[in-house]
Short mmCIF file of C-alpha atoms in Angstrom, two decimals:
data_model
loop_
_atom_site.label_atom_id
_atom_site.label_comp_id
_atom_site.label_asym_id
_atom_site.label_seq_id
_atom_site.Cartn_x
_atom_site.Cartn_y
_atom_site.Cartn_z
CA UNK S 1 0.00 0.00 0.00
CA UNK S 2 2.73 2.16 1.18
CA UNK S 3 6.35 1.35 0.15
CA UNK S 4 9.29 2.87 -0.09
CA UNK S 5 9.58 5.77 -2.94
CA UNK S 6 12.53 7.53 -2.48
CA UNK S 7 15.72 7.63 -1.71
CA UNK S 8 15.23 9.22 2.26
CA UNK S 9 13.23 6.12 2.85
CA UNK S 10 9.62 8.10 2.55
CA UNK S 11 6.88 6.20 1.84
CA UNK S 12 4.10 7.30 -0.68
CA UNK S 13 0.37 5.67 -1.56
CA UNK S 14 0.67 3.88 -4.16
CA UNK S 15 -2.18 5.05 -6.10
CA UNK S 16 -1.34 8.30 -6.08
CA UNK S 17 2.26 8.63 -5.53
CA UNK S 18 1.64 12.42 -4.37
CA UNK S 19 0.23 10.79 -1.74
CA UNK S 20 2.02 10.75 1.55
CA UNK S 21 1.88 7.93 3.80
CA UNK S 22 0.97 8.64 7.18
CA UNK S 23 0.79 12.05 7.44
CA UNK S 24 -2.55 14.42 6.97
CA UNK S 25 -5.14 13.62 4.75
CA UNK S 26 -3.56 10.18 4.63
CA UNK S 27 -3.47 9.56 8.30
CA UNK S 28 -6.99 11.42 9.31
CA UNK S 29 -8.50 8.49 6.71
CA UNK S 30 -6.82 5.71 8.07
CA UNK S 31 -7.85 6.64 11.81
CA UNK S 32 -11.15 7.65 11.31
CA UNK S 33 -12.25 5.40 8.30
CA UNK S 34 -10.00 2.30 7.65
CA UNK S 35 -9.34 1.38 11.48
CA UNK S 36 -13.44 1.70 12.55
CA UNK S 37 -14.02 -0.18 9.37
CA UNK S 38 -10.96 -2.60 10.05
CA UNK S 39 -12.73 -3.00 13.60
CA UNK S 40 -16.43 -3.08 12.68
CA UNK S 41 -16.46 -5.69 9.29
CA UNK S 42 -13.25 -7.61 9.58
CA UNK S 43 -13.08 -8.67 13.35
CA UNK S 44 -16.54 -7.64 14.65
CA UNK S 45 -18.80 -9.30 11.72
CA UNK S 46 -17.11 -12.60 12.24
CA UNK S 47 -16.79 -12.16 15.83
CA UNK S 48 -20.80 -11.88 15.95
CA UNK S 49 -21.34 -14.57 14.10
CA UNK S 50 -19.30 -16.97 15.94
CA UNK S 51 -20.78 -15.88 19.36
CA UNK S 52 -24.42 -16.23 17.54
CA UNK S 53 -23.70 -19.49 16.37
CA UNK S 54 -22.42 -20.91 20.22
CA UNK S 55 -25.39 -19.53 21.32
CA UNK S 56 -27.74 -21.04 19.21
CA UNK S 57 -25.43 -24.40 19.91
CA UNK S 58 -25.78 -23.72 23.62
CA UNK S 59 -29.52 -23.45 23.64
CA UNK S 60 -29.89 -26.64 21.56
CA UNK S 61 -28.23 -29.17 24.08
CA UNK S 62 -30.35 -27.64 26.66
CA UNK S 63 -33.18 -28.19 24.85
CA UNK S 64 -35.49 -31.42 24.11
CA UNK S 65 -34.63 -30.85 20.47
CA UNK S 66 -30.48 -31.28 20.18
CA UNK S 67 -29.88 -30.61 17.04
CA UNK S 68 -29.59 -26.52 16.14
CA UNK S 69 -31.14 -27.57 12.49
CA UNK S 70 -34.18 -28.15 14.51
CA UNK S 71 -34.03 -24.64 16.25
CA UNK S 72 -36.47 -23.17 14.07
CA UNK S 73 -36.79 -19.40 15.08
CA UNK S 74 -33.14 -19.15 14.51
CA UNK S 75 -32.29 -21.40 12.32
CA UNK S 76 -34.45 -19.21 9.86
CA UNK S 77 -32.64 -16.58 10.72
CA UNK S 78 -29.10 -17.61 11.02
CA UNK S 79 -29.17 -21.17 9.29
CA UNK S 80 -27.53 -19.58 6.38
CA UNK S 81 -24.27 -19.62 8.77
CA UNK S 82 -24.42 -23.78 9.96
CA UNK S 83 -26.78 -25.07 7.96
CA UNK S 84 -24.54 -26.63 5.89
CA UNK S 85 -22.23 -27.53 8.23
CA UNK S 86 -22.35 -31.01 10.66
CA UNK S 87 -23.22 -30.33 14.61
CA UNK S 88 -19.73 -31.43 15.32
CA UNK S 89 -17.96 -28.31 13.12
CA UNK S 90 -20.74 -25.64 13.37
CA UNK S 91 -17.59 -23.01 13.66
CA UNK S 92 -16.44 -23.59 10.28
CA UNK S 93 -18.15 -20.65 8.41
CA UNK S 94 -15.49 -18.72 10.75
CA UNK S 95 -12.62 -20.24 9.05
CA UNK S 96 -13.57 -19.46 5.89
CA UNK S 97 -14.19 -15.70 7.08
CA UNK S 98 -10.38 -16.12 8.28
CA UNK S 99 -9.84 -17.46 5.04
CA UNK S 100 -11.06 -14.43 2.91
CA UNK S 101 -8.92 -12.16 5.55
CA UNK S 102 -5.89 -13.61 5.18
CA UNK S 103 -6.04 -13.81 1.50
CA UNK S 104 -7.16 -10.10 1.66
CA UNK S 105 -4.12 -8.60 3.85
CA UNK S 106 -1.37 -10.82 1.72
CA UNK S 107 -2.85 -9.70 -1.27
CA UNK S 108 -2.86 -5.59 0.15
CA UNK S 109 0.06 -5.59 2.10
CA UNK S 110 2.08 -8.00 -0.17
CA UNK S 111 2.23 -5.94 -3.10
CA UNK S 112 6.05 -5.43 -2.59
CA UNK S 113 6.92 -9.33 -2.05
CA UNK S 114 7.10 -10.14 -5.94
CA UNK S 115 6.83 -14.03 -6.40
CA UNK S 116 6.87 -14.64 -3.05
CA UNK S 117 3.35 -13.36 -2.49
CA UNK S 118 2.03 -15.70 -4.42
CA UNK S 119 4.28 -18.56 -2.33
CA UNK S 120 2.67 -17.48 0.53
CA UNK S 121 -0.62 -17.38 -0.47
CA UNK S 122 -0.03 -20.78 -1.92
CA UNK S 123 1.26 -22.06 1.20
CA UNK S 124 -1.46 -20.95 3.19
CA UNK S 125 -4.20 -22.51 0.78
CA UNK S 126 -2.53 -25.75 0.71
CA UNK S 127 -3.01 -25.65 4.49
CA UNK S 128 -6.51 -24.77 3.80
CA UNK S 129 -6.86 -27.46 1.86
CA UNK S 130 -5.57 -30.04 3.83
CA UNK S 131 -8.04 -29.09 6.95
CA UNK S 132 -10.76 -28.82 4.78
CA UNK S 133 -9.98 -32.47 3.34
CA UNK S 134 -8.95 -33.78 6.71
CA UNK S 135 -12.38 -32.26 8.84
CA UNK S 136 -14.86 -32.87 6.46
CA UNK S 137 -16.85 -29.84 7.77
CA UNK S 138 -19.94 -30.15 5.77
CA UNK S 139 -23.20 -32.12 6.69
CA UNK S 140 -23.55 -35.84 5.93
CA UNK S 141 -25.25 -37.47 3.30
CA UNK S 142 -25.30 -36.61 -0.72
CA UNK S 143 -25.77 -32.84 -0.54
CA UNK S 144 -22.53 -32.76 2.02
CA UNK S 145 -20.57 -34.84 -0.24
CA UNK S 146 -21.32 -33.00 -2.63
CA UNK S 147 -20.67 -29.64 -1.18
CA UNK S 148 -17.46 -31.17 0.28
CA UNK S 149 -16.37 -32.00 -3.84
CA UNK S 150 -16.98 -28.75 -4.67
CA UNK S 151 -15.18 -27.18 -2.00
CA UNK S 152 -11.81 -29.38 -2.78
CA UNK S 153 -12.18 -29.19 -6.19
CA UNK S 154 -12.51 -25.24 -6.08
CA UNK S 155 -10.01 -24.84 -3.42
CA UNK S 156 -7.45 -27.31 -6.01
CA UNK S 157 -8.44 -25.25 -9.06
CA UNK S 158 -7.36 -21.63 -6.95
CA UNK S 159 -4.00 -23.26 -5.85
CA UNK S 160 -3.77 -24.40 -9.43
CA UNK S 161 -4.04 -20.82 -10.95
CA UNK S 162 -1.59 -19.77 -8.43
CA UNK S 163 0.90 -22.06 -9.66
CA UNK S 164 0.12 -21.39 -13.12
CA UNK S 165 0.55 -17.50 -12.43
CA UNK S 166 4.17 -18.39 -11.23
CA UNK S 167 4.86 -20.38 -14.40
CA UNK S 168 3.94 -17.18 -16.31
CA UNK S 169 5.68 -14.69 -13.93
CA UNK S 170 8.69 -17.00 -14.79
CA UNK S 171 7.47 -16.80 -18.82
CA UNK S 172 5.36 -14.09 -19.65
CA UNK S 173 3.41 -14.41 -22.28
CA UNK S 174 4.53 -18.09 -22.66
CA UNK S 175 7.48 -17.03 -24.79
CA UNK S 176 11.54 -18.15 -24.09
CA UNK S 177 14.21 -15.71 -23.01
CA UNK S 178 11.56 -13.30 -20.83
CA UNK S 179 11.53 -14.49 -17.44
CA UNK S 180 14.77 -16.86 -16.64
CA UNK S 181 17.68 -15.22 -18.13
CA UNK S 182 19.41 -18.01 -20.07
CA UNK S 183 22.97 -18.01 -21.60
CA UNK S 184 23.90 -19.40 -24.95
CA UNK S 185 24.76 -22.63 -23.54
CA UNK S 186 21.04 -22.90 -22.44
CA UNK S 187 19.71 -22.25 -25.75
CA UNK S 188 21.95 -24.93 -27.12
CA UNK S 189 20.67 -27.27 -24.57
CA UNK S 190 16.86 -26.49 -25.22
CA UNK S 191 16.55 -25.45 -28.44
CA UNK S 192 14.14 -22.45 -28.17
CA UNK S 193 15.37 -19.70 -29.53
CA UNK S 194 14.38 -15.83 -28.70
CA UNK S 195 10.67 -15.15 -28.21
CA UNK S 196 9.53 -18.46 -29.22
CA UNK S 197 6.34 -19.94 -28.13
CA UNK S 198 6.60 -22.46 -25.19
CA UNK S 199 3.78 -25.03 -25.83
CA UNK S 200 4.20 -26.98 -22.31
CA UNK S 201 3.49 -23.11 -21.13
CA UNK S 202 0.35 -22.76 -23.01
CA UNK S 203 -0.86 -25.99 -22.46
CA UNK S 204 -0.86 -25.08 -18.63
CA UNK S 205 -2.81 -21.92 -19.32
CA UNK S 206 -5.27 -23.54 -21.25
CA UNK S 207 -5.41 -26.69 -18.88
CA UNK S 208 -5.78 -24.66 -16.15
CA UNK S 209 -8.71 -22.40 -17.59
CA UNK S 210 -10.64 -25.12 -18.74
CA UNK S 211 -10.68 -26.30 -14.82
CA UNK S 212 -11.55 -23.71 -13.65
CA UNK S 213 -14.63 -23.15 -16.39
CA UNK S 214 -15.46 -26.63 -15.14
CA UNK S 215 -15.38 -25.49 -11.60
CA UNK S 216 -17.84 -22.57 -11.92
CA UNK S 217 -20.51 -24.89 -13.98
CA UNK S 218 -20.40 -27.52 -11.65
CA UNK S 219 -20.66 -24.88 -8.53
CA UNK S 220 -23.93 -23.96 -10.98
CA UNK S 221 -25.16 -26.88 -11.61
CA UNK S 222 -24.93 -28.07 -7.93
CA UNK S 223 -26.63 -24.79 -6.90
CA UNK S 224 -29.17 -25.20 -8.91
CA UNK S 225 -29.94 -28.51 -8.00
CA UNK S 226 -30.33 -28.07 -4.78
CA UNK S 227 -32.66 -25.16 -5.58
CA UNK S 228 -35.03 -27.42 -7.71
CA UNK S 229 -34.96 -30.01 -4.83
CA UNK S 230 -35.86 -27.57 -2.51
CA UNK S 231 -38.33 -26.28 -4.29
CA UNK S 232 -40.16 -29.91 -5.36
CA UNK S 233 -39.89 -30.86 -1.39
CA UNK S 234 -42.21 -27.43 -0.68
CA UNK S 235 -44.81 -29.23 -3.51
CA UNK S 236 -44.53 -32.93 -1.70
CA UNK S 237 -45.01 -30.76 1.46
CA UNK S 238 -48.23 -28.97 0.46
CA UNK S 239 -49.48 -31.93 -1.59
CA UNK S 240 -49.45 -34.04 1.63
CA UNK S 241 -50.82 -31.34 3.60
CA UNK S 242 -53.71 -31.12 1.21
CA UNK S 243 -54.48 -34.85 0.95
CA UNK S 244 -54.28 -35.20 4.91
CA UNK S 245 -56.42 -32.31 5.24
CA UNK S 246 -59.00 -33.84 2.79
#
C-alpha cells in the first residue's frame, strides 16, 4: 500500500504517488475510516457470528430438540451460517471468514513481495486445503458430499491458478528468453530460440482455464440442484398437507 519511494526512505500511496503515507489527509482516513471499518467488518462481523452461532449451539443441548437444524426461530434466521455444516464443526463458516482475511491482507500488504506473495498465499491454501480435506466440515449425506467436492475441487483449481501464475511470472506471455535469463549454452541445450512460443506453457494456461470453467458450472449446476430439490420438497409438502387435510 505504502512502500518505499525515495531515496530518504519516505513512503508514498501507491495510487497516487503524491500521496504521503501517514501524514494528513492520509493519516486522518486511516484513523477515522480504515481502522473503525478494520474494527467493525473484519473482526466484529465474524466475531458476531461466531458468538451467535455458540449460542444457538448452547440453547440446543439444553433443549429437548439437540440438534440446532431443529431450532427453528433461529435457524431461519441464522441457518444460512451452519446449515450446511455437521453439529460437530458448526464453527467452520469462521474459518472461511479467516480465510477471505488472510487472503485479503497478503494480497494488500504483499504488493512489494514479488513471487513470493504468491508462495505465501499458496502455502497458506494448501493448508486450507488439507483441513478442509482432513475435517470434512460439511453435513452428511449426498448434498454434504457434494458440497465437500466442490469445495476441494474449487479450493485445487485456486491453488492451481496460483501455480500457473508463477509459471507465467517465470514466462510471460509463454514465450523463451523473458523471465529466466538463459545463456547461450542454455539455448543450445533447449533449443528455443528468442521469443519463441513455449507449448508446455500454453498448455498449462489452457489446462488450467478449462478447470476452472469446469469449476464454476459444476458450482452452478450443484446450486441449482439443490434449488429445484428444494423447491419440489415445498410441492410434496403442500401436496401431503392437502391430501391429509382432505
Amino acid at each position: 500500500v505504502c512502500p518505499n519511494s525515495s531515496d530518504e526512505g519516505s513512503s508514498f500511496l501507491r495510487a497516487d504517488l503524491s500521496e504521503p503515507c501517514g501524514q494528513d489527509r492520509h493519516l486522518a482516513f486511516a484513523l477515522l475510516l480504515g481502522v473503525p471499518m478494520l474494527i467493525v467488518f473484519v473482526l466484529g462481523v465474524p466475531l458476531l457470528g461466531i458468538v451467535t452461532v455458540w449460542r444457538i449451539r448452547k440453547k440446543a443441548h439444553n433443549s429437548k430438540r439437540h440438534s440446532m437444524h431443529l431450532q427453528m426461530k433461529d435457524f431461519v434466521v441464522y441457518g444460512m451460517l451452519f446449515s450446511m455444516f455437521r453439529e460437530e464443526t458448526w464453527y467452520w463458516e469462521v474459518s472461511i471468514a479467516l480465510r477471505k482475511i488472510v487472503f485479503a491482507a497478503v494480497g494488500v500488504f504483499g504488493g512489494t513481495w514479488g513471487s513470493m506473495q504468491v508462495h505465501v498465499t499458496s502455502m497458506f491454501l494448501l493448508f486450507v486445503i488439507l483441513a478442509t480435506a482432513i475435517v470434512r466440515p460439511f453435513e452428511l449425506g449426498p448434498f454434504g458430499n457434494v458440497l465437500q467436492l466442490l469445495e476441494l475441487t474449487s479450493l485445487v483449481a485456486v491453488w492451481l491458478s496460483l501455480w500457473g501464475g508463477l509459471v507465467f511470472f517465470s514466462y510471460p506471455r509463454c514465450e523463451a528468453y523473458y523471465g529466466v535469463a538463459r545463456n547461450d549454452e542454455d539455448e543450445i541445450a533447449d533449443s528455443y530460440k528468442p521469443g519463441q512460443t513455449l507449448l508446455w506453457c500454453d498448455a498449462i494456461a489452457v489446462t488450467i482455464g478449462i478447470l476452472d470453467i469446469c469449476v464454476v458450472i459444476a458450482v452452478s449446476a450443484g446450486l441449482f440442484y439443490k434449488m429445484k430439490y428444494d423447491r419440489d420438497g415445498k410441492k410434496r409438502q403442500e401436496l401431503m398437507k392437502k391430501m391429509h387435510g382432505g
